[in-house]
Coordinates of C-alpha atoms and ligand atoms in Angstrom, one line a residue:
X77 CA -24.1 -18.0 16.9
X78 CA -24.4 -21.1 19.0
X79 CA -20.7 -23.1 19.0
X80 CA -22.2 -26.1 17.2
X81 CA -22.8 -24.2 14.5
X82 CA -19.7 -22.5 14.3
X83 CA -18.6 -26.1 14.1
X84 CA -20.7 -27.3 11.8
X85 CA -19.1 -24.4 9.6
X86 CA -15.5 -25.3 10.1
X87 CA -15.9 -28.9 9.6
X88 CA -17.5 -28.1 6.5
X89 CA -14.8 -25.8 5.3
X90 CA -12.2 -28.1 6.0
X91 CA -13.7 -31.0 4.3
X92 CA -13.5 -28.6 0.9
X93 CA -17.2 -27.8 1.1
X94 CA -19.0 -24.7 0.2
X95 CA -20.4 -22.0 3.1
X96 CA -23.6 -20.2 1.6
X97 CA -23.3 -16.5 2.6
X98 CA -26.2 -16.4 4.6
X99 CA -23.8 -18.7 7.2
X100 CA -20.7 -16.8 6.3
X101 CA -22.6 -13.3 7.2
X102 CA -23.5 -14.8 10.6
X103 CA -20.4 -16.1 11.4
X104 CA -18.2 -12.5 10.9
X105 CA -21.5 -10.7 12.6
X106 CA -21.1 -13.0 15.3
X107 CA -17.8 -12.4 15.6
X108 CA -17.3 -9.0 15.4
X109 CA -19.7 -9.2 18.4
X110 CA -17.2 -10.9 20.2
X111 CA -20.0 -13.7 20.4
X112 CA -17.3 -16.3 18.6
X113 CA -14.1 -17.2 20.3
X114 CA -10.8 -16.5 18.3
X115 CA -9.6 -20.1 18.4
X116 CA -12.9 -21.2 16.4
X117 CA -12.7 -18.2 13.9
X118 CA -8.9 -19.2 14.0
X119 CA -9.7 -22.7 12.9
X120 CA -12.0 -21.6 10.4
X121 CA -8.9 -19.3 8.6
X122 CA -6.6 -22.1 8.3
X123 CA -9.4 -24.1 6.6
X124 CA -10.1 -21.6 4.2
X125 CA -5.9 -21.3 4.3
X126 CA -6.0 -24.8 2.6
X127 CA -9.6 -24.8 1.2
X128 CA -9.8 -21.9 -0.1
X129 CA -12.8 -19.3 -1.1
X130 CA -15.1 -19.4 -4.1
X131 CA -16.1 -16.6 -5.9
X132 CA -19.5 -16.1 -4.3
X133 CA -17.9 -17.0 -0.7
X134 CA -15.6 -14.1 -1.1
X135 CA -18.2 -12.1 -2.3
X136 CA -20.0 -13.0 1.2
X137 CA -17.5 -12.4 3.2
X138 CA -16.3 -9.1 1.5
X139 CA -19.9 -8.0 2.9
X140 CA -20.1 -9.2 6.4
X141 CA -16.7 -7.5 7.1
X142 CA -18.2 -3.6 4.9
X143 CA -21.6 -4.4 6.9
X144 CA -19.7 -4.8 10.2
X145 CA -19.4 -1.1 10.5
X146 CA -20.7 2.0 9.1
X147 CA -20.1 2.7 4.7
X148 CA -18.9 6.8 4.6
X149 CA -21.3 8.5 2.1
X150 CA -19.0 11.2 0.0
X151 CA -21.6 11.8 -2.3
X152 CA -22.0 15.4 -1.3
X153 CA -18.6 16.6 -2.1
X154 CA -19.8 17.8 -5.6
X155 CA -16.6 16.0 -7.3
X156 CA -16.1 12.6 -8.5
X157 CA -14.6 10.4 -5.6
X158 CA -11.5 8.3 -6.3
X159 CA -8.9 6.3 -4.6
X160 CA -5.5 4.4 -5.1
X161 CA -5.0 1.2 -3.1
X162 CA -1.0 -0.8 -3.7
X163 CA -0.7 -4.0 -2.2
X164 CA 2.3 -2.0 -0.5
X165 CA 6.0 -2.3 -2.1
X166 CA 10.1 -0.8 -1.2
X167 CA 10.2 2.8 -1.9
X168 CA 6.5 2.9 -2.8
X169 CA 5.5 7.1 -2.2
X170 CA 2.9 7.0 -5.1
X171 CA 0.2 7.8 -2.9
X172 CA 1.9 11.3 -1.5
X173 CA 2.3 12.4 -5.4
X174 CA -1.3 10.6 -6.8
X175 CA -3.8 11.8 -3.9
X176 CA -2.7 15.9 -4.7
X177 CA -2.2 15.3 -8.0
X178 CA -5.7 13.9 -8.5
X179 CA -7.4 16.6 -6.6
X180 CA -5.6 19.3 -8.9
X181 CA -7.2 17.7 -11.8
X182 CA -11.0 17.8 -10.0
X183 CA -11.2 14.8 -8.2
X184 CA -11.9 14.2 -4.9
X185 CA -9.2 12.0 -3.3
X186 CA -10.4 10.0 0.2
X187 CA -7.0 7.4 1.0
X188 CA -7.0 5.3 3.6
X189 CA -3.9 3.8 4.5
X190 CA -1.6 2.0 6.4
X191 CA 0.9 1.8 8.8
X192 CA 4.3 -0.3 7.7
X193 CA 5.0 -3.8 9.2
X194 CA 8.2 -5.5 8.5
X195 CA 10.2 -4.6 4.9
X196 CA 7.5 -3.0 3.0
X197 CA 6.8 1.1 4.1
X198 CA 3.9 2.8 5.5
X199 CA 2.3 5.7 3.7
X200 CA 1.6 7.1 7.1
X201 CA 4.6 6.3 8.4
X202 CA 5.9 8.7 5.6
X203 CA 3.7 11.6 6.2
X204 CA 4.0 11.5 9.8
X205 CA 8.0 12.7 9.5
X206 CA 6.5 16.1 8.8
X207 CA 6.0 18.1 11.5
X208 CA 2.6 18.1 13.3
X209 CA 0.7 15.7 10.6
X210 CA -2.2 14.0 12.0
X211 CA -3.4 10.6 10.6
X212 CA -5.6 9.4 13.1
X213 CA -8.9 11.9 12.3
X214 CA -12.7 11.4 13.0
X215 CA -14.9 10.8 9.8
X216 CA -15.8 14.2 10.2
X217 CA -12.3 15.5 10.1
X218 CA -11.9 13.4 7.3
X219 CA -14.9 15.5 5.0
X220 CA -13.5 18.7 6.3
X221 CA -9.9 18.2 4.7
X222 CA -11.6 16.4 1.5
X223 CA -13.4 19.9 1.3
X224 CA -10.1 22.2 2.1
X225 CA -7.9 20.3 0.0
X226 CA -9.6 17.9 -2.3
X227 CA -7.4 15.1 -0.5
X228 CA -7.1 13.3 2.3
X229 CA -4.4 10.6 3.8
X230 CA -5.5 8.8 6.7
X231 CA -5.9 6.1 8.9
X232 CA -8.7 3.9 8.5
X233 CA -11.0 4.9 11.7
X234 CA -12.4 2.0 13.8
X235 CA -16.4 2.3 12.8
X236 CA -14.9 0.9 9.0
X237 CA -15.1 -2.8 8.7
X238 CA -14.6 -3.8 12.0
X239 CA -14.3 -7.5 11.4
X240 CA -11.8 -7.0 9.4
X241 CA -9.6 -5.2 12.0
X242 CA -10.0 -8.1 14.4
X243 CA -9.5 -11.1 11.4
X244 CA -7.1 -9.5 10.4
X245 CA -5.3 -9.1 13.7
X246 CA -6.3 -13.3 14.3
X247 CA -4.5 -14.0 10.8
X248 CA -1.3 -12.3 11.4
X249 CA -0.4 -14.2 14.3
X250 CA -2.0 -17.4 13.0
X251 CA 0.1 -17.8 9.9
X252 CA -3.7 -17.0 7.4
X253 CA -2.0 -13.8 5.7
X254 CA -1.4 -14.6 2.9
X255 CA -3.7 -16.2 1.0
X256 CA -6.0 -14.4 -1.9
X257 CA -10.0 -14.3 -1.0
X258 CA -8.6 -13.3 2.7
X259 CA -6.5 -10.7 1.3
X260 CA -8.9 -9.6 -1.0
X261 CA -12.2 -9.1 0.7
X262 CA -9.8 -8.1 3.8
X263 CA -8.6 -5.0 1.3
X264 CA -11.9 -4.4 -0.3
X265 CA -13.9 -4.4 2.6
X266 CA -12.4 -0.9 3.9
X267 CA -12.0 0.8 0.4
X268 CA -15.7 -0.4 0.1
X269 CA -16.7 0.6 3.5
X270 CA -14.9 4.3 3.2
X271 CA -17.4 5.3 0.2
X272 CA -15.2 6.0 -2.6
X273 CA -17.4 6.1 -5.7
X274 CA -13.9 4.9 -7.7
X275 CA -10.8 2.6 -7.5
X276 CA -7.6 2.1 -8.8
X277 CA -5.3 -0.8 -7.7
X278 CA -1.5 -0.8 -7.9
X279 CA -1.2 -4.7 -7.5
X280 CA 2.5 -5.1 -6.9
X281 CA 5.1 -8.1 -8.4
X282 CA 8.0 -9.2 -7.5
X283 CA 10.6 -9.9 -5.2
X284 CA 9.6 -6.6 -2.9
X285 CA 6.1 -6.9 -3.0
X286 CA 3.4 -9.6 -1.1
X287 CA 2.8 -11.1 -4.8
X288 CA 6.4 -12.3 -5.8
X289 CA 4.8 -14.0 -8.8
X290 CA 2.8 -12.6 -11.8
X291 CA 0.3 -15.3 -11.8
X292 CA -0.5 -15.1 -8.2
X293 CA -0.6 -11.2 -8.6
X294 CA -2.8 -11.1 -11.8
X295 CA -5.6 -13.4 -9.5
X296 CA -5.3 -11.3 -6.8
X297 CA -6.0 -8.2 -8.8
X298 CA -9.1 -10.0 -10.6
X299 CA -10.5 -11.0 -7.5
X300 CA -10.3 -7.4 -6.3
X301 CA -11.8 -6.1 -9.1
X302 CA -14.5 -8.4 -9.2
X303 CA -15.3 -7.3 -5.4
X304 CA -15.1 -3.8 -6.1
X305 CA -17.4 -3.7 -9.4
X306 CA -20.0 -6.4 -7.4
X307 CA -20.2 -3.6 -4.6
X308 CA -21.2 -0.7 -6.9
X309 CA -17.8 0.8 -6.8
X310 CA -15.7 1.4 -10.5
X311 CA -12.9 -0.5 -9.8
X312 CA -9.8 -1.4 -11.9
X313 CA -6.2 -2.6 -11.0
X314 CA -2.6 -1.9 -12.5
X315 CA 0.1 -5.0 -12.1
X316 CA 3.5 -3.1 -11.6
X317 CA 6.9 -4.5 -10.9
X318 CA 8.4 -4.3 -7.5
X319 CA 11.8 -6.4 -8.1
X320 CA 13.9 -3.0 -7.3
X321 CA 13.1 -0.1 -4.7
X322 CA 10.5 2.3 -7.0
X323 CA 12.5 5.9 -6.9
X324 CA 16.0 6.1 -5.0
X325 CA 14.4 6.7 -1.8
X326 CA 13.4 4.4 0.8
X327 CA 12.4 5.1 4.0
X328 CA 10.2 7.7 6.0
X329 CA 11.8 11.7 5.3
X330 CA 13.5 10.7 2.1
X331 CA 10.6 9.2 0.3
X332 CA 8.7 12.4 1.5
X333 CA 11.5 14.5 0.0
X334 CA 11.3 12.6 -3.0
X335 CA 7.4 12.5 -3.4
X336 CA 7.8 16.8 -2.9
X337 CA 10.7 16.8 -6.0
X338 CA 7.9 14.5 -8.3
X339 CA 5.4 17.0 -7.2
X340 CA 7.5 19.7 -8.9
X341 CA 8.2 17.8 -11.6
X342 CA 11.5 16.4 -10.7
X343 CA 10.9 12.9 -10.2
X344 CA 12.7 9.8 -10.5
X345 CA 11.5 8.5 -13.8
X346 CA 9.9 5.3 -12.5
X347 CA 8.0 7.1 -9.9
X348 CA 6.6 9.3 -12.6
X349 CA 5.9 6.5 -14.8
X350 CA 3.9 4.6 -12.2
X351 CA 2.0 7.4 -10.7
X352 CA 1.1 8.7 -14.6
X353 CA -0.4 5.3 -15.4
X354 CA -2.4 5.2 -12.0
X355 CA -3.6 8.8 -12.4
X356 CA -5.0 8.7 -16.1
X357 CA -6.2 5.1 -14.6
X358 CA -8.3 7.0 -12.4
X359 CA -9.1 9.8 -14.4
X360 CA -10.4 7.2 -16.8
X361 CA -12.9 6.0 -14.2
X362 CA -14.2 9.1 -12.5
X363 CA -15.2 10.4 -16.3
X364 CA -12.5 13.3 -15.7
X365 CA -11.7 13.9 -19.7
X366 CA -8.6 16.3 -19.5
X367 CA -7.2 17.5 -22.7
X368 CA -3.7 15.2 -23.5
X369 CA -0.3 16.2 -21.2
X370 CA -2.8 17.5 -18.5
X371 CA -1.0 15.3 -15.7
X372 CA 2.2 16.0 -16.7
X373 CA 1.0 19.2 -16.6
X374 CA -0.2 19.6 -12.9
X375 CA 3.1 17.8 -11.7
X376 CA 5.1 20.4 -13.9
X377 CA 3.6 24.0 -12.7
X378 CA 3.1 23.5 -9.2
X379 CA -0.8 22.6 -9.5
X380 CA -0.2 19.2 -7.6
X381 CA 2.2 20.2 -4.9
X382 CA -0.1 23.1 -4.1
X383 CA -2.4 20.8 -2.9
X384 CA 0.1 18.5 -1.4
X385 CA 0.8 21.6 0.9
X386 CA -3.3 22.2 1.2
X387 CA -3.7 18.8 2.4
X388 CA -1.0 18.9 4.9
X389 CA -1.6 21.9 6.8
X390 CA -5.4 20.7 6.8
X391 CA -4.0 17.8 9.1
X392 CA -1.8 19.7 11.2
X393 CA 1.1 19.7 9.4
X394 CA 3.6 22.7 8.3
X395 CA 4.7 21.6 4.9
X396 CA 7.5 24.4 5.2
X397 CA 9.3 22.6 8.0
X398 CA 12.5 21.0 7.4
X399 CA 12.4 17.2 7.6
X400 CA 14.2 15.4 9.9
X401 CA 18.0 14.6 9.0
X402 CA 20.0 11.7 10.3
X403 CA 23.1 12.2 11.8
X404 CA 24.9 8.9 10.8
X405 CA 25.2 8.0 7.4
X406 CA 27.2 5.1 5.7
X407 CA 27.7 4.0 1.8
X408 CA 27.7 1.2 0.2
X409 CA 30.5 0.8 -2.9
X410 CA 30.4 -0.8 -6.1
X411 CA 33.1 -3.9 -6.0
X412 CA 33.3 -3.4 -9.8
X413 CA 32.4 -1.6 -12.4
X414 CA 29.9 -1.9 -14.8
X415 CA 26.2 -1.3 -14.9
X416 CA 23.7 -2.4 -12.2
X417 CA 21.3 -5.0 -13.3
X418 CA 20.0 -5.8 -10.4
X419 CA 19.1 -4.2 -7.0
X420 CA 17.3 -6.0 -4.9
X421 CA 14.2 -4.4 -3.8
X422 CA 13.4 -6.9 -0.2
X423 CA 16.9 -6.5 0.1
X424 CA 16.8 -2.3 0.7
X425 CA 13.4 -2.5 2.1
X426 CA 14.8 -5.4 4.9
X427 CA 17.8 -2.6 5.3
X428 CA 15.9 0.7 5.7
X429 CA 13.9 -0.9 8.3
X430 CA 16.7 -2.4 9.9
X431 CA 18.0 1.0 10.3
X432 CA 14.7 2.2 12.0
X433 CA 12.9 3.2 9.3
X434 CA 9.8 -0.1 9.7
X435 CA 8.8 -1.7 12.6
X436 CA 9.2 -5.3 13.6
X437 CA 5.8 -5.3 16.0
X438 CA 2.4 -3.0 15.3
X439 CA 3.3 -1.0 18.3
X440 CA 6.6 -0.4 17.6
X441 CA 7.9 3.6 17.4
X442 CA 10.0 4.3 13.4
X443 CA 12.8 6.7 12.9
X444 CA 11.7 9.3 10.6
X445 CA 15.3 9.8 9.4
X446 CA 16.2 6.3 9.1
X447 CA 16.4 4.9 5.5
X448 CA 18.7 4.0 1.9
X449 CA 18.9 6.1 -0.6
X450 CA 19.3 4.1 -3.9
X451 CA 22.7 6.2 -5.6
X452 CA 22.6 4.1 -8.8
X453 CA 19.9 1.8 -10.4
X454 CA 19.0 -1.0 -12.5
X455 CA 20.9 -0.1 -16.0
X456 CA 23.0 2.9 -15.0
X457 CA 26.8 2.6 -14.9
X458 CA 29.4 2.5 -12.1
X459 CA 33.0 2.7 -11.6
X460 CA 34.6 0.0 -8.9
X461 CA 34.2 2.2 -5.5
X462 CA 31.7 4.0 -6.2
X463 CA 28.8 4.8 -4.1
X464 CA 25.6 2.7 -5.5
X465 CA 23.9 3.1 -2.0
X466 CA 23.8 5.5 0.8
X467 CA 22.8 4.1 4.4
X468 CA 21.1 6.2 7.2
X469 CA 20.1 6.0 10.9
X470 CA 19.6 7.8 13.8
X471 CA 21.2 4.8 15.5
X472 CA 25.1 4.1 14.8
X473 CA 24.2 0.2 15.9
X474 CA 21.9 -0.2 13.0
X475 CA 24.4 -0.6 10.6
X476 CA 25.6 -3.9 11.2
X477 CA 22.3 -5.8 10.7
X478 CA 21.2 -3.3 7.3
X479 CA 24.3 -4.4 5.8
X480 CA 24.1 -7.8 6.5
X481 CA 20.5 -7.6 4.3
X482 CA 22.3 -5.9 1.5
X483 CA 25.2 -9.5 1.2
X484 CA 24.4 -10.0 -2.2
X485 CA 21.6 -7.7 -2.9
X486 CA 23.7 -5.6 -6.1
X487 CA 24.1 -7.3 -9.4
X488 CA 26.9 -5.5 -11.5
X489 CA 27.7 -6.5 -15.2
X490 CA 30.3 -5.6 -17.8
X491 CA 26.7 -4.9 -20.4
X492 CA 24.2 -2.3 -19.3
X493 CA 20.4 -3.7 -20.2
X494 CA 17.6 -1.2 -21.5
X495 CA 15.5 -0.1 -18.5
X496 CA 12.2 -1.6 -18.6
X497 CA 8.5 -0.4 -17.6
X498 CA 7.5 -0.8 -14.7
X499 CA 4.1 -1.2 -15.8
X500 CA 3.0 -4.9 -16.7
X501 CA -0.4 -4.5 -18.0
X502 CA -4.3 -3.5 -16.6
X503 CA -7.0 -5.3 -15.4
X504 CA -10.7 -4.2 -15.9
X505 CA -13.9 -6.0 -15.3
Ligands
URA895 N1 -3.6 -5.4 3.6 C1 -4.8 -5.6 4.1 O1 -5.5 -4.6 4.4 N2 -5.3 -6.9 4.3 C2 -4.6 -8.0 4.0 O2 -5.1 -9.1 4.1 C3 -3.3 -7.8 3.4 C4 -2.9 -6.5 3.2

């Protein structure tokens, strides 16, 4: 694409016109070809920043960025393929319960995922604590463990949506994050691109999650949906609540240790709640129709952490090694007592990585054993010096700066409040 034209396109944008998708299919082309420089493509981002995207813009860009690379065909597994995608929250380990749990009840589970930045945790992050895991694997690789163990957690390779790896790289250090049709088609265009024939979207709220508001949450979830449906795949999205950490675990060994107790059916009840609703979500859509108490089921009798330990070993890792312990630990008392109605869930997350658990830069190393485990939650009662959390790190130092996030971060009241679901409703096409 000549530069005029690229200029012709940003001027256009950032007069709050309309780009027709033959343009906007050019331009990402183009630029995945590294035939348009950055600071053009960065303009172009903070015009759509203020401008925003239309329905059919999104739509065109969600394209360019799947056509960028290659779309995986999983058609020949001989199971229904589905996935999970959350917008990423404190404590979130849904996706080391759901993927196993999924492929217990005859589905075929291909999840990409992520790597954590800042406060919020990254799935593979999590998995990588256990010994020997691999997440980096070839497409190839990928099929051979959907085959062994009916589930797969990965990394995204670099032949899916290419464009989006690099606009994505421009928008983190150009302030374009967050903003919906860029985090939308940026999302879709890999679940799209890795050839699930199903998805389920765990669209998080609140003051952990990307979305702290239910309005901005509920159009980021229809805009996904849309994408998802308009590409051919079944596509539906769940707005949950992330105001407080989701289990009592955050970090990257305790929330496996906690994802292994829900896989046998000793789960924090929030977890279980929030992975149910996901998994008869996606049941729902591959056309699985179990008989009633089937998921509970599969969590109860050892079904789903069977394959949990399937699906490890086919990446390398022993599921029977111990995980990684940290040898400082710290707590956190009550300064009255009461009940806890609120925990701050940016507050933990901001605390386990300041303990080592997240990273502050994409090539940054985590602790495995770094993290907070959550003693005592929203509604459940505590006596003045009383542990309500328990800090670790690998790192004695650490401490200072996690505590310093937590100032503040533990409401305690005379009256204990029902606990609430952590569901807030579905969104279909
Ligand atoms: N995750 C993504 O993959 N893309 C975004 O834009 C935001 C979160």
């Amino acid at each position: 694409m000549a530069p005029l034209e690229a200029v012709d396109l940003i001027r256009r944008k950032r007069d709050g016109g309309k780009l027709d998708a033959a343009a906007i299919e050019a331009l990402v082309g183009a630029y995945a070809r590294d035939e348009v420089p950055d600071y053009q493509m960065s303009a172009l981002l903070m015009a759509v920043f203020f401008r925003g995207l239309d329905a059919e813009e999104t739509r065109a860009l969600t394209k360019a960025m799947v056509d960028s690379g290659e779309r995986l065909d999983l058609g020949d597994l001989g199971r229904p393929t589905v996935d999970k995608h959350s917008t990423g929250g404190v404590g979130d380990k849904v996706s080391l319960v759901l993927a196993p749990l999924l492929a217990s009840l005859g589905a075929a589970v291909p999840q990409l995922s992520g790597r954590g930045l800042g406060h919020t945790g990254g799935t593979l992050d999590k998995l990588e604590a256990i010994k020997g895991f691999r997440s980096d694997l070839s497409a190839e690789e990928m099929r051979r463990v959907l085959r062994e163990a009916g589930c797969v957690i990965c990394a995204a390779g670099p032949s899916l949506a290419p464009a989006d790896r690099r606009l994505y790289r421009l928008r983190d250090v150009t302030a374009t994050v967050d903003c919906i049709p860029l985090i939308a088609s940026s999302i879709m265009s890999k679940k799209i691109a890795e050839g699930t024939s199903c998805l389920v979207l765990d669209v998080k709220v609140g003051r952990g999650a990307f979305m702290a508001g239910e309005e901005d949450a509920r159009r980021l979830a229809e805009t996904m949906v849309a994408l998802g449906t308009e590409h051919g795949v079944k596509t539906s999205a769940l707005l949950t609540r992330m105001d407080e950490p989701l289990g009592r675990a955050v970090g990257n060994a305790v929330e496996v240790a906690e994802s292994l107790e829900t896989l046998a059916g000793k789960g924090p009840a929030d977890l279980v709640e929030v992975t149910r609703a996901l998994a008869e979500e996606m049941l729902r859509l591959a056309g699985l129709d179990l008989p009633r108490g089937e998921v509970a089921a599969a969590l109860e009798d050892g079904r789903a952490l069977e394959r949990f330990s399937a699906m490890v070993r086919a990446q390398g890792g022993d599921p029977g090694a111990d995980l990684p312990e940290a040898p400082f630990r710290r707590e956190l008392a009550a300064g009255s007592s009461g009940y806890v109605a609120r925990l701050d869930a940016l507050a933990v997350g901001t605390a386990a990585w300041r303990l080592g658990a997240g990273r502050a830069k994409k090539e940054d190393d985590v602790s495995a054993a770094a993290g907070v485990l959550c003693l005592r939650k929203r509604g459940e009662k505590v006596e003045k010096g009383e542990p309500v959390l328990e800090l670790r790190t690998e790192d004695e130092a650490r401490f200072e700066g996690a505590l310093g996030a937590l100032a503040g971060a533990v409401d305690i009241r005379p009256d204990g409040e029902p606990a609430r679901s952590r569901v807030i409703g579905v969104i279909r096409p």
